Structures are given as structure tokens and as C-alpha cells.
XYZ file of C-alpha atoms in Angstrom:
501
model
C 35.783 -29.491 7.628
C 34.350 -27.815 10.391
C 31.328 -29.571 12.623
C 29.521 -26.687 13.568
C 26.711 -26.162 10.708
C 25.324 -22.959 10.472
C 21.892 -24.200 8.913
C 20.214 -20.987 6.456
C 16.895 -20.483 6.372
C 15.989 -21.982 2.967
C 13.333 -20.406 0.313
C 10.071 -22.227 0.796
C 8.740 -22.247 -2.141
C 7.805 -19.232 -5.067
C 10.616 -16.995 -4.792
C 9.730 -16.284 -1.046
C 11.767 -13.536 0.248
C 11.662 -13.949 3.952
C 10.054 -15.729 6.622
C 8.961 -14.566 10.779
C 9.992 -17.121 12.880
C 6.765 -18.080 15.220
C 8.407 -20.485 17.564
C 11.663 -22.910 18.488
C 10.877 -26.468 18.345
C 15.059 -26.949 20.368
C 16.466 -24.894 22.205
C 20.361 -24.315 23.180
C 22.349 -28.181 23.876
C 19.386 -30.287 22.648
C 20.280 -32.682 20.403
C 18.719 -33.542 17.431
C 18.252 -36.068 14.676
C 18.333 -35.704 11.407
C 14.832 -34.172 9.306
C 13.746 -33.223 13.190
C 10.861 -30.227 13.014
C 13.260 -27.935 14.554
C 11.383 -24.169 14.398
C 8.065 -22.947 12.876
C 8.238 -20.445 10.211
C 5.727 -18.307 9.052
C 6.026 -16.832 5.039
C 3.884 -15.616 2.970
C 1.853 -18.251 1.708
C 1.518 -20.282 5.396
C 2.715 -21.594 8.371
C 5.480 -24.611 8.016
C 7.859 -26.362 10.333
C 11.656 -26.761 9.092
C 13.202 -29.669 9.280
C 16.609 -29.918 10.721
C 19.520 -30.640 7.865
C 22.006 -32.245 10.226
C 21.953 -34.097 13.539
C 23.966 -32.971 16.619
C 23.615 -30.758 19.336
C 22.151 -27.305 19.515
C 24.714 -24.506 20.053
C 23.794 -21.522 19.372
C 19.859 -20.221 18.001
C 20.647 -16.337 15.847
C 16.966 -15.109 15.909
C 14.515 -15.232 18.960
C 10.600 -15.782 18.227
C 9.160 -12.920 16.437
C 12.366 -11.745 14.280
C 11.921 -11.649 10.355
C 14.356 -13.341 8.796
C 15.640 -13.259 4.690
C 16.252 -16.044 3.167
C 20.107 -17.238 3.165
C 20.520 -15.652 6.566
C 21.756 -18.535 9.480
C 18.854 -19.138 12.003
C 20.588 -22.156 14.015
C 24.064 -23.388 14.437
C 24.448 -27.491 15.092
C 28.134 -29.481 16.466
C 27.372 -32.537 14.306
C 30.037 -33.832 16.044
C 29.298 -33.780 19.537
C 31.762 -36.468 20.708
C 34.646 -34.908 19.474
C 35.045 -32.823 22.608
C 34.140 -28.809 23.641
C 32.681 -26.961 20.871
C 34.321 -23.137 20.182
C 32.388 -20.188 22.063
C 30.011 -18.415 19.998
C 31.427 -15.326 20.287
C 34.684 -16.517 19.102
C 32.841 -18.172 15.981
C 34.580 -16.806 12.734
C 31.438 -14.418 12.138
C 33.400 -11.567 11.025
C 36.114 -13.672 9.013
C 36.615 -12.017 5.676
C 36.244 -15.145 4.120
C 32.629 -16.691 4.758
C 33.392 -20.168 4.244
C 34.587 -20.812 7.465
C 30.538 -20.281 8.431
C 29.895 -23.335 6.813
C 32.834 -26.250 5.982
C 30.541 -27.561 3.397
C 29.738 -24.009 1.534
C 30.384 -24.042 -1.760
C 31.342 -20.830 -3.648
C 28.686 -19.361 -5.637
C 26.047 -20.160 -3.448
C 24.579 -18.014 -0.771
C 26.972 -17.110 2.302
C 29.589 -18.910 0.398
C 32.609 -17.300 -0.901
C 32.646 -15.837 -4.389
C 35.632 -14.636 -6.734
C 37.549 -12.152 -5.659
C 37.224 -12.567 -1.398
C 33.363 -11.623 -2.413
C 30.504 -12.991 -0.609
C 27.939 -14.858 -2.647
C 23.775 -13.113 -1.843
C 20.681 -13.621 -2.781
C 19.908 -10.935 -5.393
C 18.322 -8.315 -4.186
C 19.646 -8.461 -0.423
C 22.996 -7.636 -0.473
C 25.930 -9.146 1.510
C 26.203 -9.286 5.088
C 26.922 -6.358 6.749
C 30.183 -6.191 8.642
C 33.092 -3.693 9.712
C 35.508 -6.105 8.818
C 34.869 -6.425 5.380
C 34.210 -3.328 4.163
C 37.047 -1.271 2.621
C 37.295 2.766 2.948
C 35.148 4.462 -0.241
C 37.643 6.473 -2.441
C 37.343 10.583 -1.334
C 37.034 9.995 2.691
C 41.136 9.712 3.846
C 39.929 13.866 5.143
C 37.495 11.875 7.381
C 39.506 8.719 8.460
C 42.264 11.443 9.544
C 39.945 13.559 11.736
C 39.068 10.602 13.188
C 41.906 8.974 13.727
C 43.069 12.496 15.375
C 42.623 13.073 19.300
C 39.519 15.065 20.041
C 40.770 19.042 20.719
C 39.995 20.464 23.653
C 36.817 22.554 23.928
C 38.636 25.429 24.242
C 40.417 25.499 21.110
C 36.776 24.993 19.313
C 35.761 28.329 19.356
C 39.140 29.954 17.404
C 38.890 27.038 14.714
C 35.090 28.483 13.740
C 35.794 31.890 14.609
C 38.983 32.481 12.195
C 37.178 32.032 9.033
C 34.274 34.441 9.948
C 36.368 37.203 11.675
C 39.420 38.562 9.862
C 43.011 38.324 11.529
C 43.743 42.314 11.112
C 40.542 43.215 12.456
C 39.748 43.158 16.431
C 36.668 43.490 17.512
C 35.536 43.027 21.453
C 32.264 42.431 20.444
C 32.704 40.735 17.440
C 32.381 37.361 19.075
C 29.213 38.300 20.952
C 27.632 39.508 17.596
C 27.816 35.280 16.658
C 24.956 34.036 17.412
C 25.137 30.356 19.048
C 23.041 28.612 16.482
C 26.004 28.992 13.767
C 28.591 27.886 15.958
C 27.172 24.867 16.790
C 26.763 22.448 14.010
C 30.228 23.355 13.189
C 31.704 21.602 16.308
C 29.034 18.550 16.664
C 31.006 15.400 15.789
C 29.590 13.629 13.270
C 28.652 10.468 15.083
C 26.541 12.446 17.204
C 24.324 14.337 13.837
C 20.983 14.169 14.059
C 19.120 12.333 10.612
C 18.364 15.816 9.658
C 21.792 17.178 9.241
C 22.863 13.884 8.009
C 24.979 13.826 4.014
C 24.870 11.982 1.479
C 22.070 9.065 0.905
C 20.603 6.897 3.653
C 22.064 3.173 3.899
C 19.926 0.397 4.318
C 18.567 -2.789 2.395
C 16.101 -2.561 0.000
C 13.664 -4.899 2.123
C 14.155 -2.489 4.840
C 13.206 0.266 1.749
C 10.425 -1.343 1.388
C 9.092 -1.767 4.664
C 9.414 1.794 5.233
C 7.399 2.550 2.763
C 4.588 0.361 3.601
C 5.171 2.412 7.452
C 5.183 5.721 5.926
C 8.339 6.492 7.674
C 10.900 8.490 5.942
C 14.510 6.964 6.028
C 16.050 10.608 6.124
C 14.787 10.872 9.770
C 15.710 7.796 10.891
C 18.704 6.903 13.180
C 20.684 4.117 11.927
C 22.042 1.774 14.265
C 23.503 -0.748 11.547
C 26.717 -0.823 10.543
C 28.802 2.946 8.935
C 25.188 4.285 10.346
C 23.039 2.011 8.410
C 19.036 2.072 9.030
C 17.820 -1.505 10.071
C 14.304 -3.343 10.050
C 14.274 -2.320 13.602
C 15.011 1.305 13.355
C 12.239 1.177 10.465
C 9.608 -0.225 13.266
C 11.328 2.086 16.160
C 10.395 5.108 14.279
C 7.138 3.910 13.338
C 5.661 3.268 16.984
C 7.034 5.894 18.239
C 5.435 9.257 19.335
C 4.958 12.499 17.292
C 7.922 14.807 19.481
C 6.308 18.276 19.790
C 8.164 19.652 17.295
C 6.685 17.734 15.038
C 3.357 17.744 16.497
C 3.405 21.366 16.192
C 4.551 21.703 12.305
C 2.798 19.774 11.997
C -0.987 20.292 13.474
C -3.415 23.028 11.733
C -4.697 25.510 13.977
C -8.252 24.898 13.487
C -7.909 21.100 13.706
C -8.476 19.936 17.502
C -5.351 17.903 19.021
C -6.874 14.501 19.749
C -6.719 14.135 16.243
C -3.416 13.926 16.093
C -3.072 11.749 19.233
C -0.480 8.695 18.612
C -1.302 7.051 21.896
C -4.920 6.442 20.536
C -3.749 4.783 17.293
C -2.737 1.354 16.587
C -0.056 -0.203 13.641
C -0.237 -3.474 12.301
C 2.790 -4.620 9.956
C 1.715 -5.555 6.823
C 3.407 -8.985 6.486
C 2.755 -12.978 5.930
C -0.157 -14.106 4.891
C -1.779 -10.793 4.724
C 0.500 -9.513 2.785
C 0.503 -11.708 0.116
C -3.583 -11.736 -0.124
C -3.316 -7.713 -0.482
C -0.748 -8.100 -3.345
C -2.538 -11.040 -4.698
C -6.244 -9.560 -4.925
C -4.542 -6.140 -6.249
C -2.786 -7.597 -9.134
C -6.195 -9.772 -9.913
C -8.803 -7.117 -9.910
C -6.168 -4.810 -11.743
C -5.570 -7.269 -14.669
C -8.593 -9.384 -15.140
C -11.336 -7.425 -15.909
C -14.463 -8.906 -13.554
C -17.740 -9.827 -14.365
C -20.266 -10.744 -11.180
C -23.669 -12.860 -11.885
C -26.282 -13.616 -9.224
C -28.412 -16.592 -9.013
C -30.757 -17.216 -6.293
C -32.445 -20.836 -5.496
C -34.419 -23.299 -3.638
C -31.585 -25.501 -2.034
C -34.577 -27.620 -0.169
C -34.315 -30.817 -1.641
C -30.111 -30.103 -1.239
C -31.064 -30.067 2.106
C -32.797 -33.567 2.457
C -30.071 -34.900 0.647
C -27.869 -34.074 2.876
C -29.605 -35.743 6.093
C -30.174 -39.036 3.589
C -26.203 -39.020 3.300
C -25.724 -38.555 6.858
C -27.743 -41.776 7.822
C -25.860 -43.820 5.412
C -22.780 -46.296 6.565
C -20.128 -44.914 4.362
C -20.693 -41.426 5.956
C -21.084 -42.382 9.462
C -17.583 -40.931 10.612
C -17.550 -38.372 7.841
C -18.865 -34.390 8.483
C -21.211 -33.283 6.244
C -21.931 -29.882 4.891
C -23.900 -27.726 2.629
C -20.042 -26.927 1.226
C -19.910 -30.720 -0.289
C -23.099 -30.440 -2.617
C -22.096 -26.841 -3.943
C -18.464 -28.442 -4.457
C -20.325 -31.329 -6.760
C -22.467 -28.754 -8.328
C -19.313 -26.929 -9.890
C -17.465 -29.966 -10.423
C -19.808 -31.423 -12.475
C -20.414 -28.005 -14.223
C -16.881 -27.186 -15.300
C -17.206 -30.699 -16.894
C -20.242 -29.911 -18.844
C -18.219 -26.012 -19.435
C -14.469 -26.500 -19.591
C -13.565 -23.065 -20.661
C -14.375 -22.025 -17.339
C -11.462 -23.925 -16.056
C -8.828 -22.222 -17.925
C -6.413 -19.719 -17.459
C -5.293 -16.602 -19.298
C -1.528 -16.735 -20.358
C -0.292 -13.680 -22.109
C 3.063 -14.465 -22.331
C 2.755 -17.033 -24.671
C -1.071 -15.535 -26.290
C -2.869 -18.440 -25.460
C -6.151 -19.425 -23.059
C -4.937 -22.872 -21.320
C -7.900 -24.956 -20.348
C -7.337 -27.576 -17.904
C -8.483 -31.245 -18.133
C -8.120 -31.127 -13.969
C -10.070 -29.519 -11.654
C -7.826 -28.114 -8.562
C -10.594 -26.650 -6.405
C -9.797 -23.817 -4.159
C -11.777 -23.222 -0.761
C -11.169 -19.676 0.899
C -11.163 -20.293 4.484
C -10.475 -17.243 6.894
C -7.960 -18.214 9.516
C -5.922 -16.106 12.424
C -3.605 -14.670 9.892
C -5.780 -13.704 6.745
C -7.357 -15.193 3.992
C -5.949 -18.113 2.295
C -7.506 -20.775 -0.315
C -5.456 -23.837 -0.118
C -6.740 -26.169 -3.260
C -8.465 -29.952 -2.955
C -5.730 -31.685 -5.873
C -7.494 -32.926 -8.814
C -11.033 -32.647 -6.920
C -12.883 -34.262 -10.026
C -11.738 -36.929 -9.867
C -13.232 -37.578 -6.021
C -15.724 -39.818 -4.937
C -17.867 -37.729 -3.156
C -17.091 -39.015 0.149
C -13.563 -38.743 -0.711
C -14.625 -35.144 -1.611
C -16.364 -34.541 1.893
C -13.091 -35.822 3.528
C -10.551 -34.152 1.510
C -12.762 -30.510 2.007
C -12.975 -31.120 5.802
C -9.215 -31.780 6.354
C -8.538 -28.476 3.967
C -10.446 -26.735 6.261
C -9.077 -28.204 9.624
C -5.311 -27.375 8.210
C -6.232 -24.115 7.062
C -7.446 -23.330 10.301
C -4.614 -24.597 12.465
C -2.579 -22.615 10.250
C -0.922 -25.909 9.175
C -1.133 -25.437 5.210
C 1.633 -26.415 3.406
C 2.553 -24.118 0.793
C 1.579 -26.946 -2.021
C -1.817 -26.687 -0.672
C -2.017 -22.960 -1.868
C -0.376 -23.354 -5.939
C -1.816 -24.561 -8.378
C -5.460 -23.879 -8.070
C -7.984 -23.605 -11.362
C -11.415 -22.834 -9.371
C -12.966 -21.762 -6.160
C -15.619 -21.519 -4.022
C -16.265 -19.051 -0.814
C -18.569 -19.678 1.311
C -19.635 -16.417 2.765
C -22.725 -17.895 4.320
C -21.105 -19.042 7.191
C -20.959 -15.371 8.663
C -24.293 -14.910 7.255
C -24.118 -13.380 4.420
C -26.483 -13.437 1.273
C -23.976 -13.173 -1.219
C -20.992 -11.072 -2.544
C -18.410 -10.473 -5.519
C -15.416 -11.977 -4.735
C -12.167 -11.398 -6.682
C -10.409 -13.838 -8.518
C -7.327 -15.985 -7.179
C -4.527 -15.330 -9.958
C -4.449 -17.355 -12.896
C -7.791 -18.755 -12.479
C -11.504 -17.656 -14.836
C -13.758 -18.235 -11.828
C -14.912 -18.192 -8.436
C -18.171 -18.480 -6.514
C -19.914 -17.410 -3.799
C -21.589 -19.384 -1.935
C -24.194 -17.282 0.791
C -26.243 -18.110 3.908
C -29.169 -20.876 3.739
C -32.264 -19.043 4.961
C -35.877 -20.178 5.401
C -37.855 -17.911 3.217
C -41.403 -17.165 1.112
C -41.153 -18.848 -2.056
C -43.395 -19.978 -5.550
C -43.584 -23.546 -4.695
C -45.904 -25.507 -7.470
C -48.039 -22.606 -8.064
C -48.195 -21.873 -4.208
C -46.472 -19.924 -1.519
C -44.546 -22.151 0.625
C -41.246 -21.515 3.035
C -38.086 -23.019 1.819
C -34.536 -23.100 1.563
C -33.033 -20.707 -0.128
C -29.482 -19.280 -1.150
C -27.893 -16.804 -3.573
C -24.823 -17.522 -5.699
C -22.335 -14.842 -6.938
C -20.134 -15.939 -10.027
C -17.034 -13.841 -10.889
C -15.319 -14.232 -13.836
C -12.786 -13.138 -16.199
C -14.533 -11.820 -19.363
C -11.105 -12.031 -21.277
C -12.101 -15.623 -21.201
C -16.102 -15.980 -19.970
C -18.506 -14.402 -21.797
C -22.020 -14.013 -20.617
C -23.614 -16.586 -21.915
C -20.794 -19.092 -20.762
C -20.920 -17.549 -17.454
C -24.647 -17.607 -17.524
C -25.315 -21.461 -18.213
C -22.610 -22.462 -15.708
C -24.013 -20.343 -12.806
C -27.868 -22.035 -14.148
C -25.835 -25.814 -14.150
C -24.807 -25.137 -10.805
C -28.530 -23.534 -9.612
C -30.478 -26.493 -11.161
C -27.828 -29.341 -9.125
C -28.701 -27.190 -6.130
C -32.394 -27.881 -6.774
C -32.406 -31.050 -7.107
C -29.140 -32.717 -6.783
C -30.704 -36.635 -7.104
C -31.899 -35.808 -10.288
C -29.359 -34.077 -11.877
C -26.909 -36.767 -10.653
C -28.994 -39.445 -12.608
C -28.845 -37.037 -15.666
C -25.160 -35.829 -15.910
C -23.715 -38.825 -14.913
């Protein structure tokens, strides 16, 4: 059994893919302990720290801050057996062993970097194996190529009879013959083929189909791209390379109309943002919602005045001395109490199995913009909250969310939301549904305006509310009286509370 670990980055939950590694919690010859935070991970969904799976010392770290990494792939390598005397060089670690068990004493075959029947290596599907020389046998058709290259290189002398004898006849002599070739169609004949450009390259391009992928999201075309992977295949980084990279003149040329003036085309005055993590996921998320729920938007605007005094009564009182308190926390009873009175608005749409499934929970969602996107982490089984357990549980969502802290259980599972758009001052808007949920509202500025007070003209507090919903499920009239339930709390939240409850 060997006592250097390599320790895989694991899937973190929902089929995750991959994961950009933020920052090193160890470094090289720390030692750890067992379930130590060893390195910071950022995925899809959020930001999470990775515990360590053994204790030992730290030899060897495979990715530096910054590098995306697939799932399965090694990301730290641990001597849980530190007292047993000097640990083997890293560079003379069995890496390129055919047999990928030696990676890992404890590997079991079948599972990923393990070995598989047949001298195989087990992958995640999808990914493919790891890439390396040694085990990858000569495809059937190329012993022409191994031969030329196992040949020594002729002298450049002899280059110009082996292209010329095919073009000029042997009986035939010609002094000027050879001057009549122009140099254009001698040369590709006698460049090597490790030195081809992408554009003369045969056959199709190798690489991963993550590394497909991101190209596409680029707009960079594999068939010009130098591949610096192994047998010339094209890596993340060549993908990103060829991305930032300048237009050459050649291209800038084929590529620029006449009329068009040049700063248009000017790469220096551009910028490229990968489209990864939690970005990513939001884009992909809010496409397949608004492109398979079909979304109906209702406005409501009201006199939040009396919300207002309510609030500064439940600042003054003991329980809520130590507690923030926000607009957010009445709007978060309000649709509590109204997906109680309307439970079909709770629901979800499940057409795989032809049924609406309501939900006897409440998991309410909070958007909350952070550094890298848009997430809505969900307040567990919110209902059932006393509402300064509400106000608590709603500020630490928001404090995570911010830090970039959320676990990804804070982000599944959710059957309602609110956004609260009136923090950047806006009236309203029409927000998209999270997937698998009926509704979501939006929650807009508080603003001092004109308004029919008992038969007078009075300022007060006022907001407007924007309801999405899925009409699969929400009609108008049920969308109607919840958006009014949630209004008339709004108005007069001490009232309503004595008559709903």
C-alpha cells in the first residue's frame, strides 16, 4: 500500500463537472489533520472549502490558484506516513505507469483513476482518460509515419531531387525546368510535420470535449489552433491562448471590409471574460426557465406605510434588540402566509411523470447579487419560522451569499422566491423563474410619494410588486389573489396577522 495519497477533486454536488481552484489553504511540507479545509474551490453553484481526506504531510500541490480542474483529476498529493522516512521525488512518482493504481494504493478498479479491465483506465464519462505517451498504442494505418520518423532527417540537399522527380520526367532535361517551379509548391512538401501550421494540419482536431466546449463559448475555431497536448492535442490553455490573442494581419486583412474603419476591429480595445462558475450556471439556468415555462408578470403597487411603523415597533422590542431588521422580513411574511392561504403556487411542474407536485414546505429563495453573479440560496422550510427566526435566518443567507460562502445545499431545493430589486432602486421588474419553481416576486424601491389617503392626498410609502409565474400551473386569477394577499399584508401587516393567523 503506498502512503502517498493522491487526493481527486471530488463532485460537489449535481453532477458538477469541474471546479477553479481560488486559493491553497497548505502549501508544500505542511502537515495536516484529517477533515482540515485544505483549498477553496469554486463550481458552479458556489464557493466551498475541501476538506482534506487523509492526514500527513503535504508533498506535492498539481494545480496553482486559478487552474480549472475536472472532476477525478488529483489536485494534492499527502505522505500519510511521514515517519516512515524520505518520501519518493515527484518527478519520479509513477505518473506515467501504465497501470494507474500505483497513483493511489487504495484505488479500486472501476472507479475513477483506478484501473479497469483490460490495463484500461477507469473516467468519468464524458472526459476521457488521462492523456499520456506512455499509454497510448500506435492507431492501425500509421507504420509509413512511425518509419519516417524513426529515419534520420536527409540532408537539405537531397530535398530538392525527392520533390523534383515526380514533377519532371527522368528522359527529359531541362536547364530551366527547375527554375519554372515556383517555391510555393516545393515547400509544404519538405516541412516536417511537427512543424505544420493548424491550417495544413489532417485529419480531425484532438482535444476533450470540455475543451470543445469552451471553444465554442470563445468563438475560437479548433482547426486553427496549435495543440500543445499530447500526439498534438488542443488543451484548455491553447483554447484561452488563441482567444486573447491578437488578430495577425493576415487575418486582420481578410478579414476587414474596405469601407469599415480599422478601430473597429481593434483587439487591444476589447476585453474577454470566460463564461464560467457561478455565471455560468445562472445563464444556463434562466435560459432553460424562460424557454420552458411559459411566464406570466402581474404588477401591484401599495401603501407599505403602516409596514413601515411596524417595522420601527419591532426594532424597539427585546427579542429584536441584536437582530437587523428590514423591509425584506415583512414581504418574506407576506408570501409565506400567502402560499398558505394559495398552495398551488408552491408547486412544481413535473413532466416526466405528468403530474403538478405541490409542496406542504415552503423553501424560500432570496436572490442576492454577489462578486461572482447571481445566486438565490433558499431559507429551509421558511414557514415554519418564527419571525425572528425568519429575520435571522434571511440575514445570515444574505451575509453567506455575500462572502461567497454558500454551500451548495443552500442553492437546491428551493419552491419560492423573492428579489428585492429595490435595493438598487428600482420600481419593479419581471424576473424569471428559478427552475422547478411556479413563482417569484419582485420586490422594488420604498419611495415617499402622492397618494389617496382617506379621501385625501397625503405622502406615503409606497412600493410596486412584480409576480412571475408559470401559467402551466397559475392562472390569472390564482396569480391575481396571491399578488392582492401579499398587497393587503403590506398594508397593514398588524391586521392581517390578527386575521390569518
Amino acid at each position: 500500500m503506498s502512503r502517498i495519497k493522491e487526493f481527486n477533486l471530488p463532485d460537489l454536488g449535481e453532477g458538477l463537472t469541474e471546479g477553479e481552484i481560488l486559493s491553497w489553504l497548505v502549501k508544500v511540507g505542511d502537515t495536516i489533520e484529517l477533515n482540515q479545509p485544505i483549498v477553496e474551490v469554486e463550481t458552479a453553484k458556489a464557493a466551498v472549502e475541501i476538506p482534506a481526506k487523509w492526514g500527513g504531510v503535504v508533498t506535492r500541490i498539481f494545480h496553482e490558484a486559478g487552474a480549472v480542474v475536472e472532476v477525478g483529476q488529483p489536485i494534492i498529493a499527502i505522505d500519510t506516513d511521514p515517519t516512515a522516512g524520505p518520501v519518493p521525488s515527484p518527478d519520479s512518482a509513477p505518473a506515467s505507469s501504465s497501470s494507474s493504481s500505483s497513483e493511489d494504493g487504495e484505488t479500486e478498479a472501476g472507479l475513477i483513476g483506478g484501473p479497469a479491465p483490460g490495463g484500461r483506465t477507469a473516467v468519468l464519462v464524458g472526459y476521457g482518460p488521462k492523456t499520456t505517451t506512455a499509454k497510448r498504442r500506435p492507431r492501425s494505418g500509421t507504420a509509413t509515419t512511425s518509419t519516417t520518423a524513426t529515419t534520420p532527417t536527409p540532408p537539405p540537399a537531397a530535398a530538392a531531387p525527392i520533390v523534383a522527380a515526380p514533377i519532371v520526367p527522368a528522359p527529359v532535361v531541362q536547364p530551366v525546368a527547375p527554375a519554372t517551379v515556383p517555391p510555393a509548391a516545393v515547400s509544404p512538401a519538405v516541412i516536417s510535420p511537427a512543424t505544420a501550421s493548424p491550417a495544413g494540419r489532417t485529419g480531425p482536431v484532438l482535444a476533450k470535449p470540455p475543451v470543445r466546449k469552451l471553444a465554442r463559448d470563445l468563438g475560437v475555431d479548433l482547426a486553427g489552433v496549435n495543440g500543445t497536448g499530447p500526439m498534438g492535442s488542443v488543451t484548455r490553455d491553447d483554447v484561452q491562448l488563441a482567444a486573447s490573442r491578437p488578430e495577425t494581419p493576415a487575418e486582420t486583412a481578410a478579414a476587414t471590409v474596405p469601407t469599415a474603419p480599422a478601430a473597429v476591429f481593434d483587439a487591444s480595445r476589447e476585453q474577454r471574460i470566460p463564461i464560467k462558475g457561478v455565471r455560468k450556471l445562472t445563464a444556463e439556468n434562466m435560459v432553460a426557465s424562460a424557454f420552458s415555462a411559459p411566464h406570466v408578470t402581474e404588477f401591484l403597487t401599495v401603501d407599505v406605510t403602516r409596514s413601515m411603523k411596524a417595522l420601527e415597533k419591532l426594532k424597539s422590542r427585546p427579542e429584536f434588540a441584536e437582530t437587523r431588521v428590514s423591509p425584506l422580513l415583512l414581504v418574506a411574511k407576506a408570501v409565506l402566509l400567502a402560499a398558505k392561504r394559495h398552495p398551488m403556487v408552491n408547486s412544481t411542474w413535473s413532466g416526466a411523470t405528468g403530474e403538478i407536485v405541490i409542496k406542504d414546505y415552503v423553501n424560500l429563495g432570496i436572490a442576492a447579487a454577489t462578486e461572482r453573479g447571481l445566486i438565490v440560496p433558499n431559507v429551509k422550510d421558511a414557514g415554519r419560522l418564527t419571525l425572528r427566526e425568519l429575520a435571522e435566518a434571511l440575514n445570515t443567507l444574505v451575509r453567506v451569499a455575500k462572502s461567497g460562502k454558500t454551500p451548495p445545499s443552500d442553492m437546491t431545493g428551493g419552491t419560492l422566491s423573492i428579489t428585492n430589486v429595490g435595493v438598487f432602486g428600482i420600481d419593479t421588474g419581471t424576473p424569471i423563474l428559478p427552475p422547478g419553481e411556479s413563482a417569484i416576486l419582485a420586490f422594488g424601491a420604498i419611495r415617499p410619494m402622492p397618494w389617496v389617503h382617506k379621501d385625501k392626498i397625503k405622502v406615503r410609502q409606497v412600493t410596486t410588486l412584480g409576480l412571475s409565474f408559470d401559467h402551466r400551473i397559475i392562472d390569472g386569477e390564482l396569480g391575481s389573489k396571491f399578488l392582492r394577499d401579499v398587497g393587503a399584508f403590506l398594508t397593514d401587516p398588524e391586521a392581517t396577522l390578527l386575521s390569518w393567523t
